[in-house]
Short mmCIF file of C-alpha atoms and ligand atoms in Angstrom, two decimals:
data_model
loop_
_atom_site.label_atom_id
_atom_site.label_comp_id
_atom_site.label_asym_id
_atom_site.label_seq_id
_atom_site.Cartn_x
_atom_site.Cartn_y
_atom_site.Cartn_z
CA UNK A 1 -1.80 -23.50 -17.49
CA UNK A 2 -0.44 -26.95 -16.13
CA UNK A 3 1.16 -25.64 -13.30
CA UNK A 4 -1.61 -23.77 -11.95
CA UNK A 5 -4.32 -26.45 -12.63
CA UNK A 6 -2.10 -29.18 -10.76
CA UNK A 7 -1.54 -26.81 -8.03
CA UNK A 8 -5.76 -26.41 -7.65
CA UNK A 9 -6.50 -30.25 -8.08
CA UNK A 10 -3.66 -30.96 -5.67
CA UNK A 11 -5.27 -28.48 -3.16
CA UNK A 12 -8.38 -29.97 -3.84
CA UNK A 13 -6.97 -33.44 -2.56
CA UNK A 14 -5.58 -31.67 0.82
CA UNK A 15 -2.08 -31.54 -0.64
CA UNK A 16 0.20 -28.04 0.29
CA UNK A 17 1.64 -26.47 -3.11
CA UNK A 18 4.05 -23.64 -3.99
CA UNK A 19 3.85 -22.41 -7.25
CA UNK A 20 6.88 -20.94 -8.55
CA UNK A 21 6.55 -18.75 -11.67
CA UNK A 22 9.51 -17.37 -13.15
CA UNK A 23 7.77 -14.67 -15.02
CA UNK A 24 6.81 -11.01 -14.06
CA UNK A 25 2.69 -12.55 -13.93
CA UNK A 26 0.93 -15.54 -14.00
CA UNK A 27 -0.89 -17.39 -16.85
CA UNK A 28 2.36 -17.88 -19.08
CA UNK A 29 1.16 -18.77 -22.82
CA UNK A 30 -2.17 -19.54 -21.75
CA UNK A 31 -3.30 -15.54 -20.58
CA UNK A 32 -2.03 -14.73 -24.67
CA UNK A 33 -4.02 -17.44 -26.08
CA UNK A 34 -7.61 -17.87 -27.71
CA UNK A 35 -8.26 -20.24 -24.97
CA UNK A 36 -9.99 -22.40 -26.85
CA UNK A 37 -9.62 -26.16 -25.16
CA UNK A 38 -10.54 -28.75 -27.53
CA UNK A 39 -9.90 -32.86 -28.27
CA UNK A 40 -10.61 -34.52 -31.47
CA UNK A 41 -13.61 -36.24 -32.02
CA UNK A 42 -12.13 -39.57 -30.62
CA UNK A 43 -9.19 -41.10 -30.45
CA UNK A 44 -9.04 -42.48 -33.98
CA UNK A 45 -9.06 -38.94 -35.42
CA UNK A 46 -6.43 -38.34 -33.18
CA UNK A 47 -4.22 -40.85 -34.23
CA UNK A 48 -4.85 -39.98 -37.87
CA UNK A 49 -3.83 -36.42 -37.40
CA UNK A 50 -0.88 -36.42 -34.86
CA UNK A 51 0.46 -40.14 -36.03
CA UNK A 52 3.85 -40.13 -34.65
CA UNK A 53 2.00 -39.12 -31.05
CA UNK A 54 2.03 -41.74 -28.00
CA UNK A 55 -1.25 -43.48 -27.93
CA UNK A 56 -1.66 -43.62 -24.48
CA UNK A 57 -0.95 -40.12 -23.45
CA UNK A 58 -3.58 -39.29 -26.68
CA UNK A 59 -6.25 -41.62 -24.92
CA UNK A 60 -5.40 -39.69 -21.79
CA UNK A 61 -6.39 -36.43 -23.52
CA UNK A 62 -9.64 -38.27 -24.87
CA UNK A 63 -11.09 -39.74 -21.62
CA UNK A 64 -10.40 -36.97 -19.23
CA UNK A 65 -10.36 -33.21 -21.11
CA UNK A 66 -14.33 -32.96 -20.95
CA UNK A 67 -14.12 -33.36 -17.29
CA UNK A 68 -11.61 -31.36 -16.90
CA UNK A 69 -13.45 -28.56 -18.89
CA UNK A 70 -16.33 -29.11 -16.73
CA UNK A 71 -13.92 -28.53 -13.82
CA UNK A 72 -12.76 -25.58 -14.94
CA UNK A 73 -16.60 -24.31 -15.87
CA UNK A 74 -17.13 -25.52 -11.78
CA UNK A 75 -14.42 -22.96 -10.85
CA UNK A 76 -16.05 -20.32 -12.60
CA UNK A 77 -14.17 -19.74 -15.47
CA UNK A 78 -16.08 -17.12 -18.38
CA UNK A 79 -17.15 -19.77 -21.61
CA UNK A 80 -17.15 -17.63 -24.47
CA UNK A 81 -18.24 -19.72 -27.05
CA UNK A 82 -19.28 -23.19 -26.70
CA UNK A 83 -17.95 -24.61 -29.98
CA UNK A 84 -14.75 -25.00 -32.44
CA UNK A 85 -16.57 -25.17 -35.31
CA UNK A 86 -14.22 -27.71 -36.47
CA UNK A 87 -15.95 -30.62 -37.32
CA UNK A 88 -12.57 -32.97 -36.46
CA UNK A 89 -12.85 -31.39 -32.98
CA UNK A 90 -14.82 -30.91 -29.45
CA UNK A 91 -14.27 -28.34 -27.04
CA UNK A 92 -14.82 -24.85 -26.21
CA UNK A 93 -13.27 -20.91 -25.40
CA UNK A 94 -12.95 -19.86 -22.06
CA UNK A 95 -12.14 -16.03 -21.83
CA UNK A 96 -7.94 -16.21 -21.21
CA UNK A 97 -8.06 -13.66 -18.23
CA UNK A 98 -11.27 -15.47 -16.29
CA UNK A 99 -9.73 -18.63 -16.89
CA UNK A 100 -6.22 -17.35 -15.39
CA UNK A 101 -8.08 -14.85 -12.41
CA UNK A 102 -9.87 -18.29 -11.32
CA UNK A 103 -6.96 -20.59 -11.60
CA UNK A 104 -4.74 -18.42 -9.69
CA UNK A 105 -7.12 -17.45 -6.93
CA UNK A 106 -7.41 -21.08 -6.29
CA UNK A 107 -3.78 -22.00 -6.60
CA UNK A 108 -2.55 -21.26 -3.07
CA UNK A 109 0.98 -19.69 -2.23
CA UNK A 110 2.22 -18.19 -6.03
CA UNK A 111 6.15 -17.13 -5.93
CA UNK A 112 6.36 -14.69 -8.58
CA UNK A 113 9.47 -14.08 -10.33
CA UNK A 114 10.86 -17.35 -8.68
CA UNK A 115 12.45 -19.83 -10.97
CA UNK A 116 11.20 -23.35 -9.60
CA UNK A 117 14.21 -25.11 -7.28
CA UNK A 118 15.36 -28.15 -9.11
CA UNK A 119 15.52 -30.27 -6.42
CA UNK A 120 12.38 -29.91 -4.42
CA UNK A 121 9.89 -33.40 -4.22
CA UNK A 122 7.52 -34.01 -5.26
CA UNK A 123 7.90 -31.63 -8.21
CA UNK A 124 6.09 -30.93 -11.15
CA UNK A 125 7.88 -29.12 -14.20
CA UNK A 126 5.04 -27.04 -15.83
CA UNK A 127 7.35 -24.92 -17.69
CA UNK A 128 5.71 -24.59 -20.86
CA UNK A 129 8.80 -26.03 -23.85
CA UNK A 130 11.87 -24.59 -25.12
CA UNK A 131 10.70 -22.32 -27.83
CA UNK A 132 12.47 -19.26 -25.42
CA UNK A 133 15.68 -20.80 -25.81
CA UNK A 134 16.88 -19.74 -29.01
CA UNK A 135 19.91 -21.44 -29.20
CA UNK A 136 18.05 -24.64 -27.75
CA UNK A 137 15.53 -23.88 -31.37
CA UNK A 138 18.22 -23.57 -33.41
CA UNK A 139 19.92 -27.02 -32.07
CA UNK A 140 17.01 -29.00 -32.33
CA UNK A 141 14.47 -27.68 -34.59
CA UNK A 142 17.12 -26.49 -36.78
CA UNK A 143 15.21 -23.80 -38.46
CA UNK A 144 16.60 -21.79 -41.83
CA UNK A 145 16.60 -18.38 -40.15
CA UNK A 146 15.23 -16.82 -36.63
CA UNK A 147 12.03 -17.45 -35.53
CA UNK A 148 9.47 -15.43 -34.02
CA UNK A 149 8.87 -15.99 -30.53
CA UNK A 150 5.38 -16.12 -30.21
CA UNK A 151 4.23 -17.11 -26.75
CA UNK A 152 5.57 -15.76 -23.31
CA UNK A 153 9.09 -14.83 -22.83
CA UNK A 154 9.98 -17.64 -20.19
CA UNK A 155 9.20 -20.96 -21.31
CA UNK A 156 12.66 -21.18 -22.03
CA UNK A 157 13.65 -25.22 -21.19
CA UNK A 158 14.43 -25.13 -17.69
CA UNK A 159 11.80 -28.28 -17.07
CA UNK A 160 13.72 -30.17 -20.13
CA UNK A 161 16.86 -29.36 -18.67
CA UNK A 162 16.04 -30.26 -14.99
CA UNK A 163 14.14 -33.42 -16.40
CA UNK A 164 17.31 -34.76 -18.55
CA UNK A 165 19.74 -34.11 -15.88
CA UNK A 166 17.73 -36.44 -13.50
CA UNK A 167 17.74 -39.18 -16.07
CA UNK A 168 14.68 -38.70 -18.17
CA UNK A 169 14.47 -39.69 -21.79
CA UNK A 170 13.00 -37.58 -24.62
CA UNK A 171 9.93 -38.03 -26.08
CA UNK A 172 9.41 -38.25 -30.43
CA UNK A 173 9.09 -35.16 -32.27
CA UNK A 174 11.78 -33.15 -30.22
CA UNK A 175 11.87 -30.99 -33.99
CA UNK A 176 7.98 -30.05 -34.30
CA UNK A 177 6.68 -27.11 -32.97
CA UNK A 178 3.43 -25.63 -33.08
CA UNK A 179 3.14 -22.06 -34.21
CA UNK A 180 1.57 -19.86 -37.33
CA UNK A 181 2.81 -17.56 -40.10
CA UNK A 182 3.32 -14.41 -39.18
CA UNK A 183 3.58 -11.09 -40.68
CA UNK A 184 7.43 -10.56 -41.57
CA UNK A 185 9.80 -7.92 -39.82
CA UNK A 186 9.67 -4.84 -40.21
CA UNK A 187 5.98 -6.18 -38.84
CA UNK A 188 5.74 -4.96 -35.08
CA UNK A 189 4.32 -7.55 -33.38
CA UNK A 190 3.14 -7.39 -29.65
CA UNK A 191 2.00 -10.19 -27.82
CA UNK A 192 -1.17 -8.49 -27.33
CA UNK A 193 -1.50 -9.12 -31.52
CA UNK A 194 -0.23 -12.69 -31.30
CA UNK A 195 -3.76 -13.94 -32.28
CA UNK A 196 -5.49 -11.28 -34.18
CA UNK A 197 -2.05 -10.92 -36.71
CA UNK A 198 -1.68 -14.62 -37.14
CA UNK A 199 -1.59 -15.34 -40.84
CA UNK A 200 -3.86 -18.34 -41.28
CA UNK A 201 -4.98 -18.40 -44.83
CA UNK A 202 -1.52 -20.50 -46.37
CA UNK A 203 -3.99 -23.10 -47.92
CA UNK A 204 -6.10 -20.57 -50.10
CA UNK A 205 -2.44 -19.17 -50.84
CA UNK A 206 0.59 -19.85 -53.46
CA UNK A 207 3.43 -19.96 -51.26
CA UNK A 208 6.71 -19.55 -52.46
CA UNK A 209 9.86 -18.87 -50.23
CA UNK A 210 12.31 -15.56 -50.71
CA UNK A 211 13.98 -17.59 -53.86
CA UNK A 212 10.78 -17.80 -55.45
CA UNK A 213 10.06 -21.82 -54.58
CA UNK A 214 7.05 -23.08 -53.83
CA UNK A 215 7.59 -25.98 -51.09
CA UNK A 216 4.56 -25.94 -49.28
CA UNK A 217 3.30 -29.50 -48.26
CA UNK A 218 0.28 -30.31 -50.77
CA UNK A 219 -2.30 -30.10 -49.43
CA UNK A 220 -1.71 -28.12 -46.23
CA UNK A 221 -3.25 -29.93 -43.16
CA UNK A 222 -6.42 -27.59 -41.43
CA UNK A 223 -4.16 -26.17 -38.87
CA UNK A 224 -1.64 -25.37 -40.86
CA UNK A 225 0.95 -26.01 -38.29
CA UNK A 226 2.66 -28.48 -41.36
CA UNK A 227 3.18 -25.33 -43.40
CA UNK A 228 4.46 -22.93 -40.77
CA UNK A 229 7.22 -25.78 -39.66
CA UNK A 230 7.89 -25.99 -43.52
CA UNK A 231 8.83 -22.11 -44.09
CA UNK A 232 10.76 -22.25 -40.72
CA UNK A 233 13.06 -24.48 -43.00
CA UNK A 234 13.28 -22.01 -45.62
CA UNK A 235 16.03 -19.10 -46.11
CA UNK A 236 15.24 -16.33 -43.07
CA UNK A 237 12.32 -19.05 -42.25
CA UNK A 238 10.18 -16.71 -44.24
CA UNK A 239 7.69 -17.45 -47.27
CA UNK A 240 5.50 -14.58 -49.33
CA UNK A 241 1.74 -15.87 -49.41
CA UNK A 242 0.45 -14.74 -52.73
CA UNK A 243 -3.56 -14.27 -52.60
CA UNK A 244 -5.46 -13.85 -55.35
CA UNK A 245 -9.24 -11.59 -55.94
CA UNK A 246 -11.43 -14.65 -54.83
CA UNK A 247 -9.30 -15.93 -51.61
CA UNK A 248 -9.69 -12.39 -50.07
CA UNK A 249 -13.45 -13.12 -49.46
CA UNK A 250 -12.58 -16.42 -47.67
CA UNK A 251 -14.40 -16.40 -44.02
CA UNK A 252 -11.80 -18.41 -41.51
CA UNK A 253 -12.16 -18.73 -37.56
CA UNK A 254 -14.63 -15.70 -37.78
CA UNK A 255 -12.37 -13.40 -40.18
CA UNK A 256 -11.77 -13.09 -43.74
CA UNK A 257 -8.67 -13.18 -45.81
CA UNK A 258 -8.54 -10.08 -46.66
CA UNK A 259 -8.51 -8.73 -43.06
CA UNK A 260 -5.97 -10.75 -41.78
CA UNK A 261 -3.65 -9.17 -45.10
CA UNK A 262 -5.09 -5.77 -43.71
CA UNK A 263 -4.18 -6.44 -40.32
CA UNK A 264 -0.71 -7.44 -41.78
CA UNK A 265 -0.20 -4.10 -43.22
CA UNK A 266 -1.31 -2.21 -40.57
CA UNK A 267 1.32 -3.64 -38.11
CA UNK A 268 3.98 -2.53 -40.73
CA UNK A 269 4.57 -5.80 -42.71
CA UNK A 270 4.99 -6.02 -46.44
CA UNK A 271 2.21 -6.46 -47.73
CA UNK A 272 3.25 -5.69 -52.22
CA UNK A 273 2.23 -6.20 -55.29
CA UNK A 274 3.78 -9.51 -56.66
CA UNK A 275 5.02 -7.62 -59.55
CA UNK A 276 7.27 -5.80 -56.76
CA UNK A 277 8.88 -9.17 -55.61
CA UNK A 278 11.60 -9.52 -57.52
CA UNK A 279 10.83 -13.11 -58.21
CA UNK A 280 9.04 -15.06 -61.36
CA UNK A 281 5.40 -15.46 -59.83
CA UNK A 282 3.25 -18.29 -62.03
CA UNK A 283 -0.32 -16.60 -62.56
CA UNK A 284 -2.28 -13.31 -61.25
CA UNK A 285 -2.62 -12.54 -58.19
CA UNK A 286 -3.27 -9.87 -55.83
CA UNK A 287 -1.15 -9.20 -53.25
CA UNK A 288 2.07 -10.47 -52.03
CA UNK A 289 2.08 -11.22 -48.48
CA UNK A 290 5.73 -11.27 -46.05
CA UNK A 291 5.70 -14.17 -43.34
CA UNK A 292 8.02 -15.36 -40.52
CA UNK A 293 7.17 -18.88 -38.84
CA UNK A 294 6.22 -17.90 -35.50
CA UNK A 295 7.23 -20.79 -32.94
CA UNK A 296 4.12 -20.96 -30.30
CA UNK A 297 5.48 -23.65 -28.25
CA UNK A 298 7.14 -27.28 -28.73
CA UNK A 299 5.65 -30.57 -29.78
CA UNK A 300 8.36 -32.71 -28.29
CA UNK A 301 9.83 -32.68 -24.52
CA UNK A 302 10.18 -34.88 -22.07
CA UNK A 303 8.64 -38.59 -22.09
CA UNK A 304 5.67 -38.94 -19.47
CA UNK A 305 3.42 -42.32 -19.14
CA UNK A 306 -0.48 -41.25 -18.69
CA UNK A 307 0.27 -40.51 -14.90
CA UNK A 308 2.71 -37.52 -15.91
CA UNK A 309 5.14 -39.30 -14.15
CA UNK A 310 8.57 -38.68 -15.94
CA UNK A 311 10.61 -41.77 -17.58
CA UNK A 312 13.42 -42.60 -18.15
CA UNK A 313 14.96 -44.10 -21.13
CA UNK A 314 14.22 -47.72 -20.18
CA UNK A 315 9.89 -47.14 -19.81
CA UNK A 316 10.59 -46.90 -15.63
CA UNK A 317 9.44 -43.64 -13.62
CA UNK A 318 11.62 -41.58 -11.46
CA UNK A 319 10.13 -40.72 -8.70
CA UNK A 320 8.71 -37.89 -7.53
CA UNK A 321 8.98 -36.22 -11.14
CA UNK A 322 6.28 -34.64 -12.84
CA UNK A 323 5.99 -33.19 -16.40
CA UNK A 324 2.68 -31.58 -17.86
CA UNK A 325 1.94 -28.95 -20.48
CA UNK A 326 4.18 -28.01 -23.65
CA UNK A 327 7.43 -29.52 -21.13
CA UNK A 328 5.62 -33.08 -21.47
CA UNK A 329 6.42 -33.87 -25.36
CA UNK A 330 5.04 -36.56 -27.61
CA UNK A 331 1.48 -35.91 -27.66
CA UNK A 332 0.59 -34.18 -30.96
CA UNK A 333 3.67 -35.36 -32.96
CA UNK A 334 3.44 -35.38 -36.70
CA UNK A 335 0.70 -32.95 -36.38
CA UNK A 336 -1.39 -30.39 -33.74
CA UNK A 337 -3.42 -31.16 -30.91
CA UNK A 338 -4.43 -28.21 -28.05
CA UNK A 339 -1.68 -27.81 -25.63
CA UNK A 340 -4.44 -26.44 -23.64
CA UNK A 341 -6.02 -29.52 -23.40
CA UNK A 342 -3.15 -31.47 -22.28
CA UNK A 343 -2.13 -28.92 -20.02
CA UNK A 344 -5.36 -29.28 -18.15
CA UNK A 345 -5.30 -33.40 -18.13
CA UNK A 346 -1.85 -33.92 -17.55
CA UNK A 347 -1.71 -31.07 -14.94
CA UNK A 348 -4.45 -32.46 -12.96
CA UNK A 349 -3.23 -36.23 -13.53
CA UNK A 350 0.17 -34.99 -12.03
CA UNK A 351 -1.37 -33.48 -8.89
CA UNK A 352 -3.90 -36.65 -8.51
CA UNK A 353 -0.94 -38.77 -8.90
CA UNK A 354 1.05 -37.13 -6.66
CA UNK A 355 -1.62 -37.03 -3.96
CA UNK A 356 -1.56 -41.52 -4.06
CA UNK A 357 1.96 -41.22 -4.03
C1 FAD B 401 -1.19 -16.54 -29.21
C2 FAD B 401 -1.45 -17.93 -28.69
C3 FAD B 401 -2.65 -18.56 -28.99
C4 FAD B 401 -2.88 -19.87 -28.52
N1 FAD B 401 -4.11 -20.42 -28.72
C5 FAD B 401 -4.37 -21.65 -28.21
C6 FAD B 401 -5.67 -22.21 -28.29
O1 FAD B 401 -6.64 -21.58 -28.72
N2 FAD B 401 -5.85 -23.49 -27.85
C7 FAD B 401 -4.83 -24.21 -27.29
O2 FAD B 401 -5.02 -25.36 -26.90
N3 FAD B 401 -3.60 -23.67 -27.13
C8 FAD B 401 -3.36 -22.41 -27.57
N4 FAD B 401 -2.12 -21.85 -27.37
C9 FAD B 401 -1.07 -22.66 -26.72
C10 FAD B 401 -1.27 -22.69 -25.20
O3 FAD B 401 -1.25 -21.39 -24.69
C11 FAD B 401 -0.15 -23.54 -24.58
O4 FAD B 401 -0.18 -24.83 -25.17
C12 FAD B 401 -0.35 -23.70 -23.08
O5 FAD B 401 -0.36 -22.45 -22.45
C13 FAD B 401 0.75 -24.60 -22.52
O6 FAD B 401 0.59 -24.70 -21.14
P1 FAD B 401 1.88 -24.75 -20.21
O7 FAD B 401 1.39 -24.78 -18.83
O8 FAD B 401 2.76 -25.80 -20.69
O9 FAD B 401 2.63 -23.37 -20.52
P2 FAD B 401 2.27 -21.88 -20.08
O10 FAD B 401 0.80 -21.68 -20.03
O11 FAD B 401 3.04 -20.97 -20.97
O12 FAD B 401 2.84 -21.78 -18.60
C14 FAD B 401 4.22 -22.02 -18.34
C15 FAD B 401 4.65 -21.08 -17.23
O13 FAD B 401 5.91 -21.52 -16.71
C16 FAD B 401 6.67 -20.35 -16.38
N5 FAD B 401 8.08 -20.76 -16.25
C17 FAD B 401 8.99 -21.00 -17.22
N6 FAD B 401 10.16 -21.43 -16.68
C18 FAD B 401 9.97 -21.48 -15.33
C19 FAD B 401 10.79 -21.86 -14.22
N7 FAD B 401 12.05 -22.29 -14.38
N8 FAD B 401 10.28 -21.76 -12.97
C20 FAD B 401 9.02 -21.30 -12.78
N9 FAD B 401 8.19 -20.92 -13.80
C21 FAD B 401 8.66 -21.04 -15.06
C22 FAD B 401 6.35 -19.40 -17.50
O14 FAD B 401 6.64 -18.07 -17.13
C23 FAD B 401 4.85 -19.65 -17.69
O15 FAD B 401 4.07 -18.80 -16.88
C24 FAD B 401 -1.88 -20.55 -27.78
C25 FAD B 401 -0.70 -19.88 -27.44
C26 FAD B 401 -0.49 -18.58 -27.88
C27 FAD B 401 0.76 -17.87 -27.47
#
């Protein structure tokens, strides 16, 4: 998403770009996603739900995403619903393959299956966190078992890496990820299911882990992005949901519980009977739900001022470095903000910046 909006706003402003993508297509994370691009109310909200996130990179996302929606919208980019429905939050859902078709026709000169050279200038690193790294995860999130990758194959740190090696410091949060339950292997999980299979109902759940504690934070924040960094602490960083009669009825994001558990058991996860655990469950309840914490991309990454230049440890930029998307960290640490959004503002601030330069 970042690299491809920088590389349209910096056409815009009569700069040349090549686009290197590393991956067999274009559109990374974002082509997988709802592709809904939203803010919080105002900046306030945002600083009471993502706390240990830099102000000024949060008032960033605050004063420019609804242009940069409108932007998008002036490209020609499918809206398919106009609303979150989340009273904490603003924005809207653009349909993932318009949103990518537009983006890329507009891009310029696209080098697929080209891994970015590290030494070109100006350059932008747009290449979307370190969630494909798995030893990189297990390093610095330090999870309790092996998460599930749930995002696009690549995004595997090479913009960290390149970033740190030319002097940049790291932003906060560098152990947060966002990401949701999913349902536990033997589950088969595509990345064409990454959204409908997501396991979103942890709040109007008892949650115990595979020893039979329950550690889930109390309550569980509206994203549940708390939660799902909680089990990926646990043994196997799994958890059983346990739902009882009256949850399954819950409506969330357009689906009830109950057919997100269905959809669970229909990919092959375990979805028992919690008399079939094997563990002391307190009270009734219906069925016994297996989840993994699936990791969708990093909070933290590199430290970027609200130019999306790239600094170093002492606040000074280095120049001709960029950083935008899930590589620029910071933003929604201590709790979830759309990656979308910054993406979009940090991707076009990058370009825009680059184009003064
Ligand atoms: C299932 C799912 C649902 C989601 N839903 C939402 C949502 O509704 N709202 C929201 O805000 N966010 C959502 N997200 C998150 C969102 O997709 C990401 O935050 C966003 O795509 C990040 O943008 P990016 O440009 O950093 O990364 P990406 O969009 O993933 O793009 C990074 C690109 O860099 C490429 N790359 C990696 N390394 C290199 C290299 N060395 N050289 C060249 N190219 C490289 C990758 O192949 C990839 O194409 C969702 C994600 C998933 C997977």
């Amino acid at each position: 998403m970042a690299g491809l909006c920088a590389a349209v706003r910096a056409r815009e402003l009569g700069l040349e770009t090549v686009l290197y993508e590393k991956g067999a297509r274009v559109g990374g994370s974002m082509l997988l996603s709802s592709c809904v691009v939203w803010r919080y109310r105002d900046l306030a909200t945002f600083r009471e739900q993502c706390s240990g996130g830099d102000e000024e990179l949060q008032r960033e996302v605050i004063e420019r995403v609804d242009d940069g929606v409108a932007w998008l919208r002036g490209l020609g980019a499918d809206v398919v619903w106009e609303d979150t429905g989340n009273p904490l939050t603003v924005g809207l859902r653009f349909d993932p393959r318009s949103l990518t078709d537009v983006l890329t026709s507009a891009a310029g000169e696209i080098r697929l299956g080209e891994a970015a050279p590290h030494d070109a200038e100006p350059l932008l690193l747009a290449s979307g966190g370190f969630q494909g790294d798995r030893d990189l995860v297990r390093q610095v999130v330090h999870p309790g078992g092996e998460l599930l990758l749930r995002a696009n194959p690549w995004s595997a740190g090479d913009g960290l890496r390149v970033a740190v090696a030319r002097g940049a410091a790291v932003s906060s949060g560098m152990d947060e990820f966002y990401g949701r339950a999913m349902p536990a292997p033997p589950a088969a999980v595509p990345e064409e299911r990454f959204v409908s299979l997501a396991q979103l109902y942890g709040r109007h759940a008892l949650v115990l882990d595979e020893r039979g504690e329950e550690f889930a934070p109390d309550p569980v924040s509206w994203s549940e992005t708390d939660l799902v960094q909680a089990i990926a602490q646990r043994p196997n960083a799994s958890a059983w949901y346990l739902v009882d009669e009256d949850a399954l009825d819950v409506e969330l994001r357009g689906r009830s519980v109950g057919e997100m558990v269905e959809a669970a058991r229909e990919a092959g996860g375990e979805v028992l009977l919690p008399n079939e655990l094997g563990i002391e469950v307190p009270g009734a309840y219906r069925y016994a739900v297996h989840v993994i914490a699936g990791i969708t991309h990093t909070i933290g990454g590199v430290r970027i001022d609200r130019l999306a230049r790239v600094l170093r440890e002492d606040g000074t930029p280095i120049d001709g470095l960029y950083a935008a998307g899930a590589d620029a960290g910071g933003i929604a640490t201590g709790g979830y903000a759309s990656g979308l959004a910054s993406a979009l503002v940090f991707g076009r601030r990058a370009a825009e910046t680059a184009a003064q330069a």
